[in-house]
mmCIF file of C-alpha atoms in Angstrom:
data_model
loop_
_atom_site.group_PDB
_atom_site.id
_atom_site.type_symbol
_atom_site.label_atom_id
_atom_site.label_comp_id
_atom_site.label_asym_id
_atom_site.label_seq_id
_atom_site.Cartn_x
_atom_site.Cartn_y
_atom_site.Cartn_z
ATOM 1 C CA UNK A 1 -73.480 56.996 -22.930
ATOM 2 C CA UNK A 2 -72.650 60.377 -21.169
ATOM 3 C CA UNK A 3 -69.634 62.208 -22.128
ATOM 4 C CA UNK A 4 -68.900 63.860 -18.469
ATOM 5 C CA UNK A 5 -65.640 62.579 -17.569
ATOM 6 C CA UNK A 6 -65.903 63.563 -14.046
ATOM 7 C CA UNK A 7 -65.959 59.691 -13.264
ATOM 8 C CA UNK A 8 -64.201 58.402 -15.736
ATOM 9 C CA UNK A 9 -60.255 59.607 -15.477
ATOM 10 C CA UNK A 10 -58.807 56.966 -17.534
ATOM 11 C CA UNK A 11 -56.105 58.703 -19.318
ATOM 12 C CA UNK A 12 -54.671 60.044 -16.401
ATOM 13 C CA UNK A 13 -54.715 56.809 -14.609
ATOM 14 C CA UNK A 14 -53.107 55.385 -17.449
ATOM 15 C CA UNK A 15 -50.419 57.760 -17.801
ATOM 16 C CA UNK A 16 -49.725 56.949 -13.802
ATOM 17 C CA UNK A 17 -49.740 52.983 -14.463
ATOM 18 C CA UNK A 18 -47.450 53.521 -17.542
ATOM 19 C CA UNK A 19 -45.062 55.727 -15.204
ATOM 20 C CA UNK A 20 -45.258 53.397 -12.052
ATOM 21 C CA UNK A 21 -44.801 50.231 -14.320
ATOM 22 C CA UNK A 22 -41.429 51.552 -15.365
ATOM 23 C CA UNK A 23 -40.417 53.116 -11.866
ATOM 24 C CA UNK A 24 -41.153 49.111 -10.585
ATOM 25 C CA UNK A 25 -38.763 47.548 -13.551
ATOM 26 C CA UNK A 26 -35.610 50.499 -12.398
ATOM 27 C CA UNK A 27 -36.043 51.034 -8.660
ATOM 28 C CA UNK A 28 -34.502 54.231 -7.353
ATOM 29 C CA UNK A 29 -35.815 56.699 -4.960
ATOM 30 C CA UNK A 30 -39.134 58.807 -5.456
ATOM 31 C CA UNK A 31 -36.535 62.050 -6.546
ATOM 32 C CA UNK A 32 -35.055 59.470 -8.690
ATOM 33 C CA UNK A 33 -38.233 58.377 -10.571
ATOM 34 C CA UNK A 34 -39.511 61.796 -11.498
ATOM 35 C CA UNK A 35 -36.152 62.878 -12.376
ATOM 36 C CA UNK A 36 -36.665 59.963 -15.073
ATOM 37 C CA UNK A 37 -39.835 61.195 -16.301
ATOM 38 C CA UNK A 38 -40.931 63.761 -18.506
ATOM 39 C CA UNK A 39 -43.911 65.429 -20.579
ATOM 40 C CA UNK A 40 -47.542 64.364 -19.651
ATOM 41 C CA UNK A 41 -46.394 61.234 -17.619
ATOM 42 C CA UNK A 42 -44.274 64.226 -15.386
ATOM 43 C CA UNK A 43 -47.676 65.579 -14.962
ATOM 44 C CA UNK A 44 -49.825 63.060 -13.959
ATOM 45 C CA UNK A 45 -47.928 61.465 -11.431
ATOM 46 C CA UNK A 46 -46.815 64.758 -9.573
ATOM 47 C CA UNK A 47 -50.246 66.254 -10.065
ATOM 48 C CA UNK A 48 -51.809 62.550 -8.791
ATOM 49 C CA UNK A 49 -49.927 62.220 -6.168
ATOM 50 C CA UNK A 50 -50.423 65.315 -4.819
ATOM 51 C CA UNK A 51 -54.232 64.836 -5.115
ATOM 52 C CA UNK A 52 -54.241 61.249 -3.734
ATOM 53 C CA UNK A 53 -52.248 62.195 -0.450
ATOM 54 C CA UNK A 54 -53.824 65.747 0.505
ATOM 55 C CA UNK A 55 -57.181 64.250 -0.460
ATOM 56 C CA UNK A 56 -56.578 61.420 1.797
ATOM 57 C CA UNK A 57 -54.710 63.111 5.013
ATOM 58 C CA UNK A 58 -54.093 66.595 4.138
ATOM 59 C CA UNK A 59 -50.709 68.466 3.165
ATOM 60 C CA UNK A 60 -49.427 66.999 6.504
ATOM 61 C CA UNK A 61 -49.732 63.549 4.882
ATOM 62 C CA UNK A 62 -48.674 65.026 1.446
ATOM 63 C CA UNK A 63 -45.149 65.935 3.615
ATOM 64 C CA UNK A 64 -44.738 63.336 5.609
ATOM 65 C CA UNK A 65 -44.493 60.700 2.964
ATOM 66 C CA UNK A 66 -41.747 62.770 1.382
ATOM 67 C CA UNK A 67 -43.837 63.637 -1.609
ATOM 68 C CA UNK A 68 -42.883 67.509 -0.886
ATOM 69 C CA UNK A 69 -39.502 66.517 -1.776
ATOM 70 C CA UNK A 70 -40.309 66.967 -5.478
ATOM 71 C CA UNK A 71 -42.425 70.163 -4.693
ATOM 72 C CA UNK A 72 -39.952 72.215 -6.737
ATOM 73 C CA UNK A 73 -40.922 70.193 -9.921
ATOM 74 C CA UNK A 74 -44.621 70.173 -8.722
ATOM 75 C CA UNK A 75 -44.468 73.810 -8.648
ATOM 76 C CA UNK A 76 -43.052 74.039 -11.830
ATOM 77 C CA UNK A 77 -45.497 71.412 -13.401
ATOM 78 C CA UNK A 78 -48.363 73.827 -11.953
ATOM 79 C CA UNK A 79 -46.510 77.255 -13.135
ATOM 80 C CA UNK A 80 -46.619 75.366 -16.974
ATOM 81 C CA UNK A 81 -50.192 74.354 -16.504
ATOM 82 C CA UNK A 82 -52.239 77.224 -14.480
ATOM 83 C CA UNK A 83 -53.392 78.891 -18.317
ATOM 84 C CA UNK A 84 -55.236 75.795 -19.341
ATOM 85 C CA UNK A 85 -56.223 74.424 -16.179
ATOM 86 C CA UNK A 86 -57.499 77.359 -13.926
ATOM 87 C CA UNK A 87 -57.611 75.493 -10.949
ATOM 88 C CA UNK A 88 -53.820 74.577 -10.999
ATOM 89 C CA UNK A 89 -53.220 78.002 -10.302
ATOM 90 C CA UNK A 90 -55.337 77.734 -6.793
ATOM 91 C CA UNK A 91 -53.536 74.535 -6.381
ATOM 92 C CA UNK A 92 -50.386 76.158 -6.780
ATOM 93 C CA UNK A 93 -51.199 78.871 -4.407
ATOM 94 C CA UNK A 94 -51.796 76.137 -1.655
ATOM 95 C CA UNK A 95 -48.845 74.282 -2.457
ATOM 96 C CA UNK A 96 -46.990 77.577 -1.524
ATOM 97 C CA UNK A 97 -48.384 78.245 1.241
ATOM 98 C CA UNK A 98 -48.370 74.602 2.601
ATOM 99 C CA UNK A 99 -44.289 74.581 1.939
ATOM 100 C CA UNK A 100 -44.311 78.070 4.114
ATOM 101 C CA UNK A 101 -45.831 76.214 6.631
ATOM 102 C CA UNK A 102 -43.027 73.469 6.622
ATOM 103 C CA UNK A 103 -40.816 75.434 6.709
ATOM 104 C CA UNK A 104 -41.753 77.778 9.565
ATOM 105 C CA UNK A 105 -42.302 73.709 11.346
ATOM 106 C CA UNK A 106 -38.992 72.538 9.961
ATOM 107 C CA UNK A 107 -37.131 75.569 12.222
ATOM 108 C CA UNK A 108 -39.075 74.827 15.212
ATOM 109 C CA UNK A 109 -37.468 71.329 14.779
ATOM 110 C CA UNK A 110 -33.842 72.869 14.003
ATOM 111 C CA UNK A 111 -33.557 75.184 17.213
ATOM 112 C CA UNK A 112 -32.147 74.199 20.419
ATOM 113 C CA UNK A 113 -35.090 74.463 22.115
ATOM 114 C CA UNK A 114 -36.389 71.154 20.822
ATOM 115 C CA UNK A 115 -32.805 69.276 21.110
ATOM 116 C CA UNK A 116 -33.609 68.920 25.003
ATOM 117 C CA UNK A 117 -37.084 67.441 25.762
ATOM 118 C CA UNK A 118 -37.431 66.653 29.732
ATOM 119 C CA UNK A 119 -40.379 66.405 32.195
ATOM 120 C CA UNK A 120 -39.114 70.139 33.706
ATOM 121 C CA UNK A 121 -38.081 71.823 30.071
ATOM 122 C CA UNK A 122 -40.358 74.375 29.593
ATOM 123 C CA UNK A 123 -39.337 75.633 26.140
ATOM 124 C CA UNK A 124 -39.540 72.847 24.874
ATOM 125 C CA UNK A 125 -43.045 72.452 25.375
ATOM 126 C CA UNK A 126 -43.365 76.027 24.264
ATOM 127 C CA UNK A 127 -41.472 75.059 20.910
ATOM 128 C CA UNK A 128 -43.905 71.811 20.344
ATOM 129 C CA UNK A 129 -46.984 74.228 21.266
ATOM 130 C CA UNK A 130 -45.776 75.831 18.500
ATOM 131 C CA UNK A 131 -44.803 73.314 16.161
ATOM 132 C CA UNK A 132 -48.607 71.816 17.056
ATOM 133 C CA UNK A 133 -49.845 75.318 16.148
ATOM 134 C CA UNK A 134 -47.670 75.853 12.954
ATOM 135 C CA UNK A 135 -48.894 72.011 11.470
ATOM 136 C CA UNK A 136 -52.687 73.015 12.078
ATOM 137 C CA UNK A 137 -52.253 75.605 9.009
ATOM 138 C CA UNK A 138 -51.823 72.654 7.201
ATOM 139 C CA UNK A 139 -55.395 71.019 7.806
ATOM 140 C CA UNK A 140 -56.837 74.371 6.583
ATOM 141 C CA UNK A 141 -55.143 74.035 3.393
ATOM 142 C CA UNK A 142 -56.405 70.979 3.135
ATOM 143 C CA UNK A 143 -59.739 71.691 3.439
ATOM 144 C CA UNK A 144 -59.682 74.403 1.271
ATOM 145 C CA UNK A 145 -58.261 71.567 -1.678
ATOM 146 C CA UNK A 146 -61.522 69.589 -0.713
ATOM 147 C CA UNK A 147 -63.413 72.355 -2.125
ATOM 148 C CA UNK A 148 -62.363 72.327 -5.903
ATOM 149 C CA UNK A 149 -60.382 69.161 -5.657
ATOM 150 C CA UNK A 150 -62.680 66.949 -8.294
ATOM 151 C CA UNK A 151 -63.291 69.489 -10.890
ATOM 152 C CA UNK A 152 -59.282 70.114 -10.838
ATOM 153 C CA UNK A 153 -59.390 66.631 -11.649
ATOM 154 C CA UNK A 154 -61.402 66.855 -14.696
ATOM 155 C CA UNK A 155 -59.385 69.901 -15.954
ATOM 156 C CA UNK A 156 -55.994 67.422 -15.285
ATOM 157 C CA UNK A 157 -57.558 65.121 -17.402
ATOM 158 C CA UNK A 158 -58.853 67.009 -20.265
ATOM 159 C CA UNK A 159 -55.010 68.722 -20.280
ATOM 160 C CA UNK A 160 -53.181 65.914 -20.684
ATOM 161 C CA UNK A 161 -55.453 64.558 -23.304
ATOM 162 C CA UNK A 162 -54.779 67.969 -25.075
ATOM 163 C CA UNK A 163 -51.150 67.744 -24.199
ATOM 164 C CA UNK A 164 -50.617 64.295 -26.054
ATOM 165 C CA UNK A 165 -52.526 65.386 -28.981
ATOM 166 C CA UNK A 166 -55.767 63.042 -28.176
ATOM 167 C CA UNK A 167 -58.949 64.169 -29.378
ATOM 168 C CA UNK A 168 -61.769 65.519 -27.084
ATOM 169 C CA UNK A 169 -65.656 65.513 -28.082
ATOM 170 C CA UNK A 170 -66.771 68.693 -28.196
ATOM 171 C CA UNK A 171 -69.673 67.451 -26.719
ATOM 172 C CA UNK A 172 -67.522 66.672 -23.707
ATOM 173 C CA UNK A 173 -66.021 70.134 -23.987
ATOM 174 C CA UNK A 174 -69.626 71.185 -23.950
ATOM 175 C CA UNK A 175 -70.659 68.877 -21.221
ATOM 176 C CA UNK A 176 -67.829 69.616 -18.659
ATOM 177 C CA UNK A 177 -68.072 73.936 -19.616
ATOM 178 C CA UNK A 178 -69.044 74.542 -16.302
ATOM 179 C CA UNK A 179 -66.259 72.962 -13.993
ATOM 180 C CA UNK A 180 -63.586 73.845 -17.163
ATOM 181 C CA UNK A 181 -64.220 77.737 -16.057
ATOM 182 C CA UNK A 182 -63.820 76.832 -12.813
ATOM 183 C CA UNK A 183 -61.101 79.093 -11.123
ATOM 184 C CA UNK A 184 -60.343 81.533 -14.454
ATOM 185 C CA UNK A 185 -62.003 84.267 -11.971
ATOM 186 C CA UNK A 186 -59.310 83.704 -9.272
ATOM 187 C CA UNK A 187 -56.918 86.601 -9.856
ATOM 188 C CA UNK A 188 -53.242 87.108 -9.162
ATOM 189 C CA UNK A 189 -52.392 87.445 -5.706
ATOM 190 C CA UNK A 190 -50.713 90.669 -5.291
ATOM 191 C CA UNK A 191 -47.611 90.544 -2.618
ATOM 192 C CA UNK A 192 -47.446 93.318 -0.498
ATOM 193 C CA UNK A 193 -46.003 95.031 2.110
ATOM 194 C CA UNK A 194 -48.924 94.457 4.439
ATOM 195 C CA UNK A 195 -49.076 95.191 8.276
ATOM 196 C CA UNK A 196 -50.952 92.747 10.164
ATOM 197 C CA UNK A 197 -51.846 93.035 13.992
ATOM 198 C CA UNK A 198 -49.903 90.641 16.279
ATOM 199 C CA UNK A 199 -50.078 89.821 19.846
ATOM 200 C CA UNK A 200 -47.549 88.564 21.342
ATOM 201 C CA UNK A 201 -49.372 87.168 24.403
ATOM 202 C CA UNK A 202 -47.967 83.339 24.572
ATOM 203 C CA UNK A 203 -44.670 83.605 23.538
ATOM 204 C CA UNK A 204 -43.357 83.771 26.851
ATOM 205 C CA UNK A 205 -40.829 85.999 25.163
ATOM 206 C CA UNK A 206 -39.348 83.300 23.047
ATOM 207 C CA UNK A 207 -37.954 84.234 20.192
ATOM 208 C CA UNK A 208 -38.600 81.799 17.315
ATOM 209 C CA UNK A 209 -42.217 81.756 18.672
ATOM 210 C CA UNK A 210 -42.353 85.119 17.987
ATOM 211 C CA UNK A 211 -40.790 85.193 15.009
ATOM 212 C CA UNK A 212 -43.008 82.316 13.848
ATOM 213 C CA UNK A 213 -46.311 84.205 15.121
ATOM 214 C CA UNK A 214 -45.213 87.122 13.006
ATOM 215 C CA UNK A 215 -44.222 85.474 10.196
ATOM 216 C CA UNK A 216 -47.714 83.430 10.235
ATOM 217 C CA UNK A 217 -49.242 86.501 10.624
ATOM 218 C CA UNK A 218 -47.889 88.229 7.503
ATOM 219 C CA UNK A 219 -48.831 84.858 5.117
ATOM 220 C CA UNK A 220 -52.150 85.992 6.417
ATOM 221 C CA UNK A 221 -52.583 88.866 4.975
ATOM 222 C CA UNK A 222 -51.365 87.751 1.444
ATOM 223 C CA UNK A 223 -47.512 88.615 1.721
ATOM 224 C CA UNK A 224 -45.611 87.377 -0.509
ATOM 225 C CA UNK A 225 -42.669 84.298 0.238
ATOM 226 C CA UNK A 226 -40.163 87.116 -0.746
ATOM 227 C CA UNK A 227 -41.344 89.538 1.869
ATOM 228 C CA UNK A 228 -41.654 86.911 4.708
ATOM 229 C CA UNK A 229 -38.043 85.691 3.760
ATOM 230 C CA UNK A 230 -37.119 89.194 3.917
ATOM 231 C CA UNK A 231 -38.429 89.483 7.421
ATOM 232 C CA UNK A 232 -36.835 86.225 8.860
ATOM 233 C CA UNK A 233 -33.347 87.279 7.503
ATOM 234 C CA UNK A 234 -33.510 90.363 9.052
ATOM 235 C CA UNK A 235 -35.352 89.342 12.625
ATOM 236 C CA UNK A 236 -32.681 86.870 12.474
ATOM 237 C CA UNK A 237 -29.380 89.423 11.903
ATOM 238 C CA UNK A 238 -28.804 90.568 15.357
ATOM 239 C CA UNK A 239 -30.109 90.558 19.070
ATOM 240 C CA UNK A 240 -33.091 89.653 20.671
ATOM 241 C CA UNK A 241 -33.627 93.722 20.758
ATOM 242 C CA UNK A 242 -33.278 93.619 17.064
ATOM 243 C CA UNK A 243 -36.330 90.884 16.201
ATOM 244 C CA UNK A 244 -38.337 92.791 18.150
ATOM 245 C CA UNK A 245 -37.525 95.940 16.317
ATOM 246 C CA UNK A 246 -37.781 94.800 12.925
ATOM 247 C CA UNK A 247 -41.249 92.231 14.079
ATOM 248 C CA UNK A 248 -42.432 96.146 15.137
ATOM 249 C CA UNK A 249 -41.579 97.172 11.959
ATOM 250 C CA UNK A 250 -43.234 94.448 9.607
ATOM 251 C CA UNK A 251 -46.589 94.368 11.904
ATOM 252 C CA UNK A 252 -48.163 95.958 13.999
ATOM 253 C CA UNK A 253 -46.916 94.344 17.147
ATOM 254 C CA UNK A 254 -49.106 94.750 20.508
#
């Protein structure tokens, strides 16, 4: 009998049952339930779930069925983990950059613009263009979980063995070596003050488009959430003169 795991994720799954069984007996809402849990269960069904639902529509999905809710313990979870599982640090940098994208959507959704939708309102088209735009991040992200999404799996699995004291084979150790070093060559993303190129040709000189354009911009080039934040407050501080001074300021703006 082979020891690769790879196929065979039973503890996991059994932590999830275990978890679910109780959630079913006390009812509650989803915030609710992992409130109530803790420890390797805590793990498995925030890491699971967030495997089932981009692996089966994306982050978009992941959102949409309110499973980004709990994305601060998620993050958390994956801050705790990203030592012994490599690939939860890759995870977690996707998980950032997926709630960056959510949030840039969540404003286009917030501003006036989108409060009036008629046959003959043109920024409102412009703001869904946008929103459109801002959501197709997402389906990169996704795609770019596909790629290490099943050895992550195996790492989850051997971790929360380890984590409740169960023993492993080292002949599964030995077995699974290769997908176990799997993302330990990722470094640390370094924030920076980076100055991307923009052009502002589409915007139709609306100002959360640009705003948004910039700020997308910037995630591109591996700023940090700190810096972008930093850039929103202050495009956001004063006149429409002023978010084009400071967008000028944080990119190279054509």
């Amino acid at each position: 009998m082979s020891d690769s795991i790879s196929d065979n994720l039973d503890y996991h799954q059994e932590l999830m049952n275990a978890a679910y069984a109780r959630w079913r007996e006390r009812r509650g809402s989803y915030e609710e339930f992992i409130g109530s849990l803790n420890g390797s269960k805590e793990v498995a069904v925030l890491v699971g779930n967030l495997n089932y639902q981009v692996g089966n529509g994306g982050f978009e999905q992941w959102h949409f069925n309110e499973y980004s809710d709990c994305s601060e313990d998620l993050i958390r979870v994956l801050e705790t983990m990203k030592e012994e599982c490599p690939l939860a640090k890759k995870a977690l940098s996707l998980v950032r950059e997926a709630l960056e994208i959510i949030e840039e959507e969540k404003e286009v959704c917030e501003s006036d613009y989108y409060y009036y939708e008629d046959d003959e309102n043109d920024a409102w088209d412009l703001a869904e263009q946008e929103r459109q735009s801002i959501l197709g991040g997402l389906d990169s992200l996704g795609r770019q979980y596909y790629d290490f999404d099943d050895a992550f799996m195996v790492q989850v699995e051997l971790y929360l063995r380890r984590m409740d004291g169960l023993e492993i084979p080292q002949s599964t150790l030995d077995e699974n070596k290769e997908i176990l070093e799997m993302g330990k060559e990722i470094p640390e993303q370094e924030p920076g003050p980076k100055k991307p190129k923009v052009k502002l040709t589409g915007t139709n000189g609306n100002a959360f488009a640009i705003m948004a354009k910039v700020s997308r911009a910037l995630r591109q080039v591996g700023c940090s959430h700190d810096y972008i934040e930093d850039y929103r407050k202050e495009a956001m501080s004063g006149s429409y003169d002023n978010l084009l001074a400071v967008s000028c300021r944080y990119a190279d703006v054509r």
